[in-house]
mmCIF file of C-alpha atoms in Angstrom:
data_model
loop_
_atom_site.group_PDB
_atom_site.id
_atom_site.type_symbol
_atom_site.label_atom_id
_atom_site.label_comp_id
_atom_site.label_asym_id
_atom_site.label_seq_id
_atom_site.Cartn_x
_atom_site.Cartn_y
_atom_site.Cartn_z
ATOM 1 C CA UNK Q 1 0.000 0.000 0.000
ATOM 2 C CA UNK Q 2 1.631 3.454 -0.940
ATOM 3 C CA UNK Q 3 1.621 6.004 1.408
ATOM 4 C CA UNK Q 4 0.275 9.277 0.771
ATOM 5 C CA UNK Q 5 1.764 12.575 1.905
ATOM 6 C CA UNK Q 6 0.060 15.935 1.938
ATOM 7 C CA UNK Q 7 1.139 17.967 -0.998
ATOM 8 C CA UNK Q 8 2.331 21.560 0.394
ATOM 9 C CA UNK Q 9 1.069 24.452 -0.592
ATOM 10 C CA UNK Q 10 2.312 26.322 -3.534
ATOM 11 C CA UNK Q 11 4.137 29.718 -2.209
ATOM 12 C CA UNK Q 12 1.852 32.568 -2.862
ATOM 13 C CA UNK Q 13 2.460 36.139 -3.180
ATOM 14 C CA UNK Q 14 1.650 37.010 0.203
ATOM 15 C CA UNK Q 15 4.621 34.692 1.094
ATOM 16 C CA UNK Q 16 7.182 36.588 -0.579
ATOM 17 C CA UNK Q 17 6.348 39.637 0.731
ATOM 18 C CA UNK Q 18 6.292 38.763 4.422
ATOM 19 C CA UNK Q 19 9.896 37.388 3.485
ATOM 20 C CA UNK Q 20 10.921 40.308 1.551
ATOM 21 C CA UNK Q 21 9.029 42.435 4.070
ATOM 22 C CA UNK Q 22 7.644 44.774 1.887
ATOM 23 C CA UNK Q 23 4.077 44.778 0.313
ATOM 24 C CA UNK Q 24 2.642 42.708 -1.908
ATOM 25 C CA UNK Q 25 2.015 45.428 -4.648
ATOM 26 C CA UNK Q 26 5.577 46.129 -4.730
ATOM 27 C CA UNK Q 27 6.305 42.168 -5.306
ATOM 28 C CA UNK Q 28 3.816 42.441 -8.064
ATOM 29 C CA UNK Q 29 5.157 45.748 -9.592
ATOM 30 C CA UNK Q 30 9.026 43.672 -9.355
ATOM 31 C CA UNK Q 31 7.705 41.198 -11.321
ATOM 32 C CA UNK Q 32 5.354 42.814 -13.724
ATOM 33 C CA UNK Q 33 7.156 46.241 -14.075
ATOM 34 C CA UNK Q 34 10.808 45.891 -12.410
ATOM 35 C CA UNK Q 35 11.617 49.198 -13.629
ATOM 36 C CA UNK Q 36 9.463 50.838 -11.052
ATOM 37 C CA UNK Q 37 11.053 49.121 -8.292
ATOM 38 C CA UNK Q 38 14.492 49.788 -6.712
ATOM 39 C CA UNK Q 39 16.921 47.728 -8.292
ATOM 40 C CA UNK Q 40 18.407 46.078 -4.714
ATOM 41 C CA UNK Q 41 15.009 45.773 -3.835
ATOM 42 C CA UNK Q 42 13.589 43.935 -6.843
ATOM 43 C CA UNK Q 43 17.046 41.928 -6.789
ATOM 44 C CA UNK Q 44 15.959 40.690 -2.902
ATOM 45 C CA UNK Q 45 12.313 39.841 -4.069
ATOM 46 C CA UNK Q 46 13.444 37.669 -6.703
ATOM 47 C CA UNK Q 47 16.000 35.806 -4.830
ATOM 48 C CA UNK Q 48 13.299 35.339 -1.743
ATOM 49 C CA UNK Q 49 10.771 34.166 -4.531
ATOM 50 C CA UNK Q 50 13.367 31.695 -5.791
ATOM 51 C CA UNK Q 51 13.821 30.157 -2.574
ATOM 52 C CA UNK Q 52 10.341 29.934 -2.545
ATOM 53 C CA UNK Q 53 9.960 28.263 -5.572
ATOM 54 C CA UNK Q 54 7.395 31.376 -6.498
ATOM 55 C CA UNK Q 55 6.407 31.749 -9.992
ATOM 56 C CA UNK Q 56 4.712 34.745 -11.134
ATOM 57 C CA UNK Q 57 1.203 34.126 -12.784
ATOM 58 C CA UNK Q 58 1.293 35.332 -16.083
ATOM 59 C CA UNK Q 59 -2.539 35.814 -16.544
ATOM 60 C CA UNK Q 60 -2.436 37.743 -13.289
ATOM 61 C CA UNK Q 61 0.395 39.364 -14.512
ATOM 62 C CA UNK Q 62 -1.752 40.649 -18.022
ATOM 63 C CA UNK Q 63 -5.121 41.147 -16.292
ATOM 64 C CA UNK Q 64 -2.442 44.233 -14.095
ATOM 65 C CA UNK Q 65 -0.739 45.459 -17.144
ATOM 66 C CA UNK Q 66 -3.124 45.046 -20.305
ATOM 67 C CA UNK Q 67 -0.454 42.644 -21.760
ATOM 68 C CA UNK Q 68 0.131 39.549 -22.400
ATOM 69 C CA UNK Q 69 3.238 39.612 -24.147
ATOM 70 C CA UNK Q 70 2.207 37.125 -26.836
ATOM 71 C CA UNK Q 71 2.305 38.101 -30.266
ATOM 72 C CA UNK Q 72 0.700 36.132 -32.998
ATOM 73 C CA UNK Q 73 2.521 35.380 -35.942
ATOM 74 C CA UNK Q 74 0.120 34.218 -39.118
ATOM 75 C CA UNK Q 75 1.281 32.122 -41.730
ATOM 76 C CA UNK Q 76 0.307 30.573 -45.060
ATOM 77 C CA UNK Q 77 1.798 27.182 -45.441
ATOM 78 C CA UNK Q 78 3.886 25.799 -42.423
ATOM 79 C CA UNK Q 79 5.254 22.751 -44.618
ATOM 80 C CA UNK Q 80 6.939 25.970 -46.776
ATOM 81 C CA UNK Q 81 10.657 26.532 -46.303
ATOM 82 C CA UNK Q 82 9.905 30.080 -46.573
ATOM 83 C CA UNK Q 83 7.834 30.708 -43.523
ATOM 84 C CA UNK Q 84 10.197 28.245 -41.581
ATOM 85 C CA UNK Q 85 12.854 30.758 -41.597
ATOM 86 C CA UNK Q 86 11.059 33.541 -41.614
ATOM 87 C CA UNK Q 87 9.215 32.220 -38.740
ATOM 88 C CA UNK Q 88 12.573 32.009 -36.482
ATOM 89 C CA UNK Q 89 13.746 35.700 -37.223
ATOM 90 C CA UNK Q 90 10.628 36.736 -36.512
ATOM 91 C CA UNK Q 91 10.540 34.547 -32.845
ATOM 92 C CA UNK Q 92 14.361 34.929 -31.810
ATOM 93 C CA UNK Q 93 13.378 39.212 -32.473
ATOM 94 C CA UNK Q 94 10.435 38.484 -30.226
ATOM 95 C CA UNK Q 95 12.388 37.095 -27.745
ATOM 96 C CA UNK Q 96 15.046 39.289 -27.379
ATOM 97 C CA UNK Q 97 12.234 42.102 -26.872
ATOM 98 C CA UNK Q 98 10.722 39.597 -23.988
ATOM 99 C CA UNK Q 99 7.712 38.312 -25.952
ATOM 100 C CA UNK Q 100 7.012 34.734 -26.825
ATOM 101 C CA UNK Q 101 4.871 34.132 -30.028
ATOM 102 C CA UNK Q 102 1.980 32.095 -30.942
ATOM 103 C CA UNK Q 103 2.308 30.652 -34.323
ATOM 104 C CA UNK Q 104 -0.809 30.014 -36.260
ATOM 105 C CA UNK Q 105 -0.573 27.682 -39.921
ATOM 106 C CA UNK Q 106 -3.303 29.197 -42.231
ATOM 107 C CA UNK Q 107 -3.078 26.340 -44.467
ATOM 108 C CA UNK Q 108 -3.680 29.026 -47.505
ATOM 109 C CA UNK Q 109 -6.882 29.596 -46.264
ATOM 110 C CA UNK Q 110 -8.532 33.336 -46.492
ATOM 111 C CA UNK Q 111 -11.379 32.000 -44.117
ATOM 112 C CA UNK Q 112 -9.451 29.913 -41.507
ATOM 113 C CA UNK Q 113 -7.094 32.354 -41.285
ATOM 114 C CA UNK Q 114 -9.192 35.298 -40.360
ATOM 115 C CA UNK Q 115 -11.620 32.936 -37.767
ATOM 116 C CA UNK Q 116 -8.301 31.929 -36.175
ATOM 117 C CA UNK Q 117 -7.090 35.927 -35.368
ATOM 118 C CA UNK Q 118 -10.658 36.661 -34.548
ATOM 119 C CA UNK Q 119 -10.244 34.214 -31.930
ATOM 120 C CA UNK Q 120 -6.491 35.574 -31.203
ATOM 121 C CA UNK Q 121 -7.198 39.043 -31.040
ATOM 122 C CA UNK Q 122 -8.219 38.940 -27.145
ATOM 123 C CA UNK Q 123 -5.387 37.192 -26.077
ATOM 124 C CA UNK Q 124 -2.254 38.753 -27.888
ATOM 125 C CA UNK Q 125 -0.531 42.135 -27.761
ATOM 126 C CA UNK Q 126 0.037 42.305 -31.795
ATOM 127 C CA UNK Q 127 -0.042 40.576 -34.883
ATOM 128 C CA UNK Q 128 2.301 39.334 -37.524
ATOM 129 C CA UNK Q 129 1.088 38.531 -40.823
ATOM 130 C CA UNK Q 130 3.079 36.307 -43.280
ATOM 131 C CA UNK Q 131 1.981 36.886 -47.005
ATOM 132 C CA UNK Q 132 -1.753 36.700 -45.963
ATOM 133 C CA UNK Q 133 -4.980 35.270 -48.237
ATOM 134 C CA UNK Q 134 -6.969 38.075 -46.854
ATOM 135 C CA UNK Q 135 -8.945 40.440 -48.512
ATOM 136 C CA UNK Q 136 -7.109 44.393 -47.735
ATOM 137 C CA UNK Q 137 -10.421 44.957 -46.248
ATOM 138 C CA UNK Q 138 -10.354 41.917 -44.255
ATOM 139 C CA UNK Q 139 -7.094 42.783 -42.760
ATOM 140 C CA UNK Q 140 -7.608 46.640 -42.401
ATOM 141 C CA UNK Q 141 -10.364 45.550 -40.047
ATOM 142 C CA UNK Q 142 -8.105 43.123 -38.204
ATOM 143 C CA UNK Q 143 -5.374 46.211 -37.895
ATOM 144 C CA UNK Q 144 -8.275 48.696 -36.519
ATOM 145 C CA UNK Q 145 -8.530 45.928 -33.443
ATOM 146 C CA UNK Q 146 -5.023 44.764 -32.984
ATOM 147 C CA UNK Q 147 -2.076 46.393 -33.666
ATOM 148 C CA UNK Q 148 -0.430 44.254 -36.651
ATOM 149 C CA UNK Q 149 2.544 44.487 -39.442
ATOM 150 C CA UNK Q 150 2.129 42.733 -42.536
ATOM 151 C CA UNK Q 151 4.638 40.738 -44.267
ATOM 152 C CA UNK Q 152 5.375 39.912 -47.489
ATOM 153 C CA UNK Q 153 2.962 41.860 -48.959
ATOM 154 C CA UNK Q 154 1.793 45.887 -49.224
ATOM 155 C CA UNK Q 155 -1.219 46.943 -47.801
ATOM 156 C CA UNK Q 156 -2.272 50.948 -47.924
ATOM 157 C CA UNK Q 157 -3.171 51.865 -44.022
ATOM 158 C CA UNK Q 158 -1.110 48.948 -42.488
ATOM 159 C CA UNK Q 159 2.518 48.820 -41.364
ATOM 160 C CA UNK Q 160 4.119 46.364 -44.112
ATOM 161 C CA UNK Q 161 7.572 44.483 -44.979
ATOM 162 C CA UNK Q 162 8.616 43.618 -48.427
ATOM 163 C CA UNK Q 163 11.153 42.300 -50.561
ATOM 164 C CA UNK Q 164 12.243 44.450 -53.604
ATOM 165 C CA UNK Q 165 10.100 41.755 -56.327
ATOM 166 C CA UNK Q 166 10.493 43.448 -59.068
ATOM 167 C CA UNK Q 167 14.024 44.514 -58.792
ATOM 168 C CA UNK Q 168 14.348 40.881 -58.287
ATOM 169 C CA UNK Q 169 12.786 39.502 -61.113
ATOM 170 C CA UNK Q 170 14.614 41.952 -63.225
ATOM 171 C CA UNK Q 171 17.850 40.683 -62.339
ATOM 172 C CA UNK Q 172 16.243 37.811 -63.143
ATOM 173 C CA UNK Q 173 15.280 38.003 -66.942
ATOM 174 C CA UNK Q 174 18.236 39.927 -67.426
ATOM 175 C CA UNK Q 175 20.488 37.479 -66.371
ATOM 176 C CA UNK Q 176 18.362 34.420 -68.562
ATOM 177 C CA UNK Q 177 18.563 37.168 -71.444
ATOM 178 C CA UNK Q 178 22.285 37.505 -71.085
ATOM 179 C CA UNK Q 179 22.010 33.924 -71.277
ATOM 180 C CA UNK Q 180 20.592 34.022 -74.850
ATOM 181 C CA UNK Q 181 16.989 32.900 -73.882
ATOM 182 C CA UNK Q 182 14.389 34.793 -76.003
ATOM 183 C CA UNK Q 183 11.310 33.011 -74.152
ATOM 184 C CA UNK Q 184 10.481 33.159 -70.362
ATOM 185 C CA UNK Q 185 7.548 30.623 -68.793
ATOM 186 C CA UNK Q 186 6.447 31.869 -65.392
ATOM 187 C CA UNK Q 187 5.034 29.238 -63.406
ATOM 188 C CA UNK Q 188 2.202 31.262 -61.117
ATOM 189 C CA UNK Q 189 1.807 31.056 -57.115
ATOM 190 C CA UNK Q 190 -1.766 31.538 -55.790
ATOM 191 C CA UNK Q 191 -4.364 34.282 -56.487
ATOM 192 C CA UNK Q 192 -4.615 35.521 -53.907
ATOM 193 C CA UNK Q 193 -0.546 35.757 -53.794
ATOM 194 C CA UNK Q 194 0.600 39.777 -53.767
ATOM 195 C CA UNK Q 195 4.126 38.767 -54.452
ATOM 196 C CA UNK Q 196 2.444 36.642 -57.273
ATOM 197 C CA UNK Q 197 1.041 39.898 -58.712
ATOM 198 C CA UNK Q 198 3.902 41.437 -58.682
ATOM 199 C CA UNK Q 199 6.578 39.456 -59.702
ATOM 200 C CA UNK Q 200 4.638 38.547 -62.859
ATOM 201 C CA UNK Q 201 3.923 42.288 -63.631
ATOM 202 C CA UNK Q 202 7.641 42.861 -63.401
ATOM 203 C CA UNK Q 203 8.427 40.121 -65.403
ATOM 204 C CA UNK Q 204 6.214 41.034 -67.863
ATOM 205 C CA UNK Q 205 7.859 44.597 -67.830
ATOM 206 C CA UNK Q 206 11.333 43.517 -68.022
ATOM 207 C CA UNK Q 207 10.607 41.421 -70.745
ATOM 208 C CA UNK Q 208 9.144 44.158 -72.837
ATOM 209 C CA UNK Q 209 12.041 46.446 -72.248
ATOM 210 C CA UNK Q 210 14.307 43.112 -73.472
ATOM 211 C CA UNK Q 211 12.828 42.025 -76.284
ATOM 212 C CA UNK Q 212 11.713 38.797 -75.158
ATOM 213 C CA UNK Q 213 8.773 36.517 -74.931
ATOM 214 C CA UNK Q 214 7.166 36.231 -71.593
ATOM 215 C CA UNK Q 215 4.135 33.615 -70.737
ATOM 216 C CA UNK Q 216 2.499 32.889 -67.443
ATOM 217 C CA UNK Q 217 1.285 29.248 -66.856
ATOM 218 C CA UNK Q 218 -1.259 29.065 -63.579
ATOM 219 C CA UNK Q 219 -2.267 29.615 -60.392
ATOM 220 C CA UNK Q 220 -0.607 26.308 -59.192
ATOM 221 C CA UNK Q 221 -0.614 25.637 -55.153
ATOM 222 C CA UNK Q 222 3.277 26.765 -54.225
ATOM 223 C CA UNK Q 223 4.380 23.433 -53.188
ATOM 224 C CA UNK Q 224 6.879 21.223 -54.645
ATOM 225 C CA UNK Q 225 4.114 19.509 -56.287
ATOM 226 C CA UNK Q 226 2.501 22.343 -57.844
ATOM 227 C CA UNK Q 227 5.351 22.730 -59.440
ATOM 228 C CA UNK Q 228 5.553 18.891 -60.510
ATOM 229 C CA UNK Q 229 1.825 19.166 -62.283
ATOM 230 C CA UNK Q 230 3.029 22.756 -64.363
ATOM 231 C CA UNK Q 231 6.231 21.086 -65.642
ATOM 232 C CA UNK Q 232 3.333 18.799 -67.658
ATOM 233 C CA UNK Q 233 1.987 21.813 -68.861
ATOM 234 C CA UNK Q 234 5.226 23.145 -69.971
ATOM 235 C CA UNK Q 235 5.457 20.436 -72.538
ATOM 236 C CA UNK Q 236 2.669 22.137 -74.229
ATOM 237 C CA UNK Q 237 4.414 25.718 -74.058
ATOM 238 C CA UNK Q 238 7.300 25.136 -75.902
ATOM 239 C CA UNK Q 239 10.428 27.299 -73.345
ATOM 240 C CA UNK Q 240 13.951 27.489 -73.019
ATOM 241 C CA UNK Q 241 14.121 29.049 -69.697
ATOM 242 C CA UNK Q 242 11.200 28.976 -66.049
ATOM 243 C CA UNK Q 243 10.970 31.371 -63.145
ATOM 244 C CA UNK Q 244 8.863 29.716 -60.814
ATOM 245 C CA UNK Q 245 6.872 31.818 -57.961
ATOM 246 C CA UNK Q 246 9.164 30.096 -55.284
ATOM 247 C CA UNK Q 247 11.792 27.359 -54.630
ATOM 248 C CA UNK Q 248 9.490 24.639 -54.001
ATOM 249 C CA UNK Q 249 7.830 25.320 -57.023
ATOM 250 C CA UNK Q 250 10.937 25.207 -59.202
ATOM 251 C CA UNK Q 251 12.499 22.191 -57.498
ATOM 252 C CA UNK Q 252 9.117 20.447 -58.808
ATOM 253 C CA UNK Q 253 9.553 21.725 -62.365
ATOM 254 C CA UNK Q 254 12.785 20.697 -62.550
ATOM 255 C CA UNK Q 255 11.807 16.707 -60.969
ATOM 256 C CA UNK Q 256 8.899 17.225 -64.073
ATOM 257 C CA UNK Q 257 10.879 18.651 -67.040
ATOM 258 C CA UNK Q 258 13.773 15.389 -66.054
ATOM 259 C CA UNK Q 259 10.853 13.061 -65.905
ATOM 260 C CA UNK Q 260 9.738 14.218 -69.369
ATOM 261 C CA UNK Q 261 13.048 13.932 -70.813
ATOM 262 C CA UNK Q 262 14.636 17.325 -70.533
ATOM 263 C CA UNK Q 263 17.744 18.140 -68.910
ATOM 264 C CA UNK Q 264 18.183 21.042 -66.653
ATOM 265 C CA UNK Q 265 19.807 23.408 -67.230
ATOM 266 C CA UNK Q 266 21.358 22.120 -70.676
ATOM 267 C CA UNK Q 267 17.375 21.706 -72.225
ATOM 268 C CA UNK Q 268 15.182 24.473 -69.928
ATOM 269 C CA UNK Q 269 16.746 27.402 -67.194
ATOM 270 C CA UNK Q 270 15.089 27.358 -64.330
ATOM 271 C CA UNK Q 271 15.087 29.961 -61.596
ATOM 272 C CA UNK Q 272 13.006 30.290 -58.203
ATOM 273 C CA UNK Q 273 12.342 32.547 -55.355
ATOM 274 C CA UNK Q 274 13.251 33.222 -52.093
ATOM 275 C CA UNK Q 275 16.981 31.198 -51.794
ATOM 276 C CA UNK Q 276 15.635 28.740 -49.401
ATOM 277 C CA UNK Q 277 17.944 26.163 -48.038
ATOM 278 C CA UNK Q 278 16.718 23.390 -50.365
ATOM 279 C CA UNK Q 279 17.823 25.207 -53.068
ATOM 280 C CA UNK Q 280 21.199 24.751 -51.694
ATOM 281 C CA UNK Q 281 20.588 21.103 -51.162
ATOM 282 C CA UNK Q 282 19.117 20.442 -54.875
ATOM 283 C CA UNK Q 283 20.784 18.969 -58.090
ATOM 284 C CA UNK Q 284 21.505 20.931 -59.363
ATOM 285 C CA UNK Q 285 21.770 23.343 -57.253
ATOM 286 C CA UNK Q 286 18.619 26.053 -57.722
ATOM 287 C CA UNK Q 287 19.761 29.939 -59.155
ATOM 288 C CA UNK Q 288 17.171 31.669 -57.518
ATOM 289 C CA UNK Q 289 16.268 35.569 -56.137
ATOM 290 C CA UNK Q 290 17.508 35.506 -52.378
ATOM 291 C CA UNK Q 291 14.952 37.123 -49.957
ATOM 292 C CA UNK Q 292 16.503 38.457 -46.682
ATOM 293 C CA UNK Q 293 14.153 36.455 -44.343
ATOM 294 C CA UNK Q 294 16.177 38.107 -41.095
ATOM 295 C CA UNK Q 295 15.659 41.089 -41.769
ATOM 296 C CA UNK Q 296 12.161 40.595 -42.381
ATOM 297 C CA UNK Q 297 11.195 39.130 -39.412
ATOM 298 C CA UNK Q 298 13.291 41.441 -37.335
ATOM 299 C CA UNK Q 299 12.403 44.332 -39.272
ATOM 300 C CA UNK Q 300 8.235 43.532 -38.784
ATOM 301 C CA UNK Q 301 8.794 42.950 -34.580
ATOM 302 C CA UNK Q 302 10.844 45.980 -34.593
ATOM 303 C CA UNK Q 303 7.418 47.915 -36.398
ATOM 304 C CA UNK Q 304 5.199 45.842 -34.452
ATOM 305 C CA UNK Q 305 6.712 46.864 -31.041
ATOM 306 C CA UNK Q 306 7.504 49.984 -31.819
ATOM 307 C CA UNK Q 307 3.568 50.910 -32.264
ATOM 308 C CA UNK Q 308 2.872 48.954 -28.903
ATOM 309 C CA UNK Q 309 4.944 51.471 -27.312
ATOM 310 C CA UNK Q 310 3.368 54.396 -28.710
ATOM 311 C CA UNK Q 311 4.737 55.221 -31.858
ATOM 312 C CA UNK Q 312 3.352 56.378 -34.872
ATOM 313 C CA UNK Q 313 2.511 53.821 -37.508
ATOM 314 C CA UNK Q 314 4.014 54.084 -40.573
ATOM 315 C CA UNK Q 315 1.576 53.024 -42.951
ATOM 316 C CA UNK Q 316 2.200 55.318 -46.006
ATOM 317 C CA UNK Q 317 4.325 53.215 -47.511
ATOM 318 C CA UNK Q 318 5.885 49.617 -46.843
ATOM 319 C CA UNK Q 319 9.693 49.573 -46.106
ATOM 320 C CA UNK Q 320 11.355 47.201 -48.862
ATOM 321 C CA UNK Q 321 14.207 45.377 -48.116
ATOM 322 C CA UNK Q 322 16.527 44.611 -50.648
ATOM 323 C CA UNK Q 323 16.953 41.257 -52.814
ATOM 324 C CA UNK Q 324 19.647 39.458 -54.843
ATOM 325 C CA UNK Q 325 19.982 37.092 -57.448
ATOM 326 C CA UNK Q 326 22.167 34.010 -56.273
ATOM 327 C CA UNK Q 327 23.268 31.886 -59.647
ATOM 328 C CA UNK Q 328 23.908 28.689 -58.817
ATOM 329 C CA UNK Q 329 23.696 25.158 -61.283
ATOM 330 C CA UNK Q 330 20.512 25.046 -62.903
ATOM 331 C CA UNK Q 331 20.566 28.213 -65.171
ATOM 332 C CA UNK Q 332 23.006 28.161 -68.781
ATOM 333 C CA UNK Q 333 23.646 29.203 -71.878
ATOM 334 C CA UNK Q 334 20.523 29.217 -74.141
ATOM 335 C CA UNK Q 335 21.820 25.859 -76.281
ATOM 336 C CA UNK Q 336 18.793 26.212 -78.923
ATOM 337 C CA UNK Q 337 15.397 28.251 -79.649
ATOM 338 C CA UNK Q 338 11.781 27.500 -78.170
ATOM 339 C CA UNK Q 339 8.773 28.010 -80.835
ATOM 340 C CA UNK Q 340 7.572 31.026 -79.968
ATOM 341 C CA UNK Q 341 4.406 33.128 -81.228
ATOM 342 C CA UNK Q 342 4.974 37.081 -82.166
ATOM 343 C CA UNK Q 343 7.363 38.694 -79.332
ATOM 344 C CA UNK Q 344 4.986 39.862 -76.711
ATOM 345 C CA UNK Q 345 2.785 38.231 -73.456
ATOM 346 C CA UNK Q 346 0.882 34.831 -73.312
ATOM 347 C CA UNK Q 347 -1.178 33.897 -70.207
ATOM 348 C CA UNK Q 348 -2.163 30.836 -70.328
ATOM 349 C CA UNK Q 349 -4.597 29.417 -67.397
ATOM 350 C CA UNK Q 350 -3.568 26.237 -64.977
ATOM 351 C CA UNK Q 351 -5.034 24.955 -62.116
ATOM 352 C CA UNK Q 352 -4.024 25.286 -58.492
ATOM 353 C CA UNK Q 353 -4.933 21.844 -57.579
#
């Protein structure tokens, strides 16, 4: 038969005060807002609660302040290489600021992802938003609740982080025209995709200004096998060189255009997006645009905390961080010519499936 003791009580803070003989609103103030307490003071109640084995209660702790110091961070596609990264800038920035986050996998969904911060919004301090499905007027409404920085993508009235796209994608197409390509697939992200938007707009641009033939092939899901099913589709859209919407995407065009028969990059350049570390890992290895995800994620907690204490927004504008273009195996010398219509722009539909 086992012997049961009585469990003690769990030290309280009326405990460490009558240790630390002073009262318990300045144990709570040491605790919740040390900076208001004398240093040797706040030094003594912690080492008195340590000997207790005293733990602060956080939800006490944010029902005294108004904060939690939680911040939710919202993203698209957890499985995506992308957000990993981005994901620990954005937490070890948290962290060294004293906040923990709350990370929330949208799954590309518009509607799961605005139920889910709905349901947030009560219980964080601010919100980071990873290249969101929203509507603007879906987020807007979120920001008027919540303080929150988009990432990723530009949104009018709302504190937002970018990468330079379209200088990007220039580099780009000039680097595949330098290469002697005269015909340019790109192989779409989602709708509902800003960066989408815009890199294809720039491509389109640059490709004017070049000379060269530009076709979009899409909306495929921004996975490594949406980028499997529009290699089959590039069969029909004859191409000498692919800039996928990201690396996933162009990883799976490459596995597709081998399967079919076509060597990359002797047969088909491909480029990607975003210089994750499987396009290191790839053969061969994956020329894509590099995306500085540290500075992103720092960059958005810096603008996200910065509001929390007080400051102006900035919301004119988003602040773009710089991109460049990293060549690596699977780009080359144009080694013959695609049929090609008239020089100009094809779009030609896909599915996202």
């Amino acid at each position: 038969m086992t012997r049961e003791f009585p469990r003690r009580p769990a030290p309280t803070i009326y405990d460490v005060a009558r240790v630390a003989g002073v009262a318990t609103s300045t144990v709570s103030r040491a605790f919740a807002r040390p900076g208001r307490v004398n240093a040797d003071t706040a030094a003594r109640i912690r080492a008195v609660a340590e000997d207790l084995g005293y733990r602060a209660n956080p939800i006490a702790r944010a029902l005294s302040t108004s904060r939690t110091r939680m911040l939710a961070v919202m993203i698209s596609d957890i499985t995506n290489p992308f957000y990993a990264e981005l994901v620990r800038w954005t937490q070890l920035a948290a962290q060294e600021a004293g906040y923990v986050i709350l990370l929330v996998d949208a799954q590309e969904s518009d509607t799961l992802e605005r139920e889910t911060l709905e349901r947030l919004l009560p219980v964080v301090d601010g919100i980071v938003i990873g290249s969101s499905r929203m509507s603007d007027s879906a987020l807007r409404t979120i920001a008027k609740q919540k303080p929150m920085v988009v990432l990723n993508r530009e949104l009018t009235g709302v504190p937002s982080v970018v990468t330079d796209s379209l200088r990007g994608m220039r580099r780009a197409v000039e680097h595949l025209g330098g290469l002697a390509h005269d015909t340019i697939t790109y192989v779409a992200g989602p709708d509902a995709s800003w960066a989408d938007g815009m890199r294809w707009r720039a491509l389109r641009e640059a490709g004017h200004e070049l000379d060269l033939v530009t076709r979009r092939i899409g909306p495929f899901a921004p996975t490594f096998a949406g980028g499997l099913k529009a290699a089959g589709e590039l069969a029909a859209y004859p191409t000498t060189a692919v800039i996928a919407y990201n690396d996933p995407m162009a990883i799976g065009v490459i596995r597709g255009l081998e399967r079919a028969g076509l060597r990359v990059p002797e047969d088909v350049s491909v480029i990607g997006f975003d210089d994750t570390l499987m396009s290191r890992l790839v053969r061969p290895a994956l020329t894509t645009v590099a995306a500085p995800l540290r500075e992103m994620g720092a960059t958005g907690v810096r603008d996200l905390l910065a509001v929390l204490n007080g400051a102006q927004a900035e919301t004119g504008h988003a602040f773009v961080l710089p991109v460049r273009l990293v060549v690596r195996g699977s780009t080359a010398q144009c080694s013959r010519k695609s049929t090609s219509p008239a020089l100009g722009t094809t779009n030609v539909s896909g599915s996202a499936s």
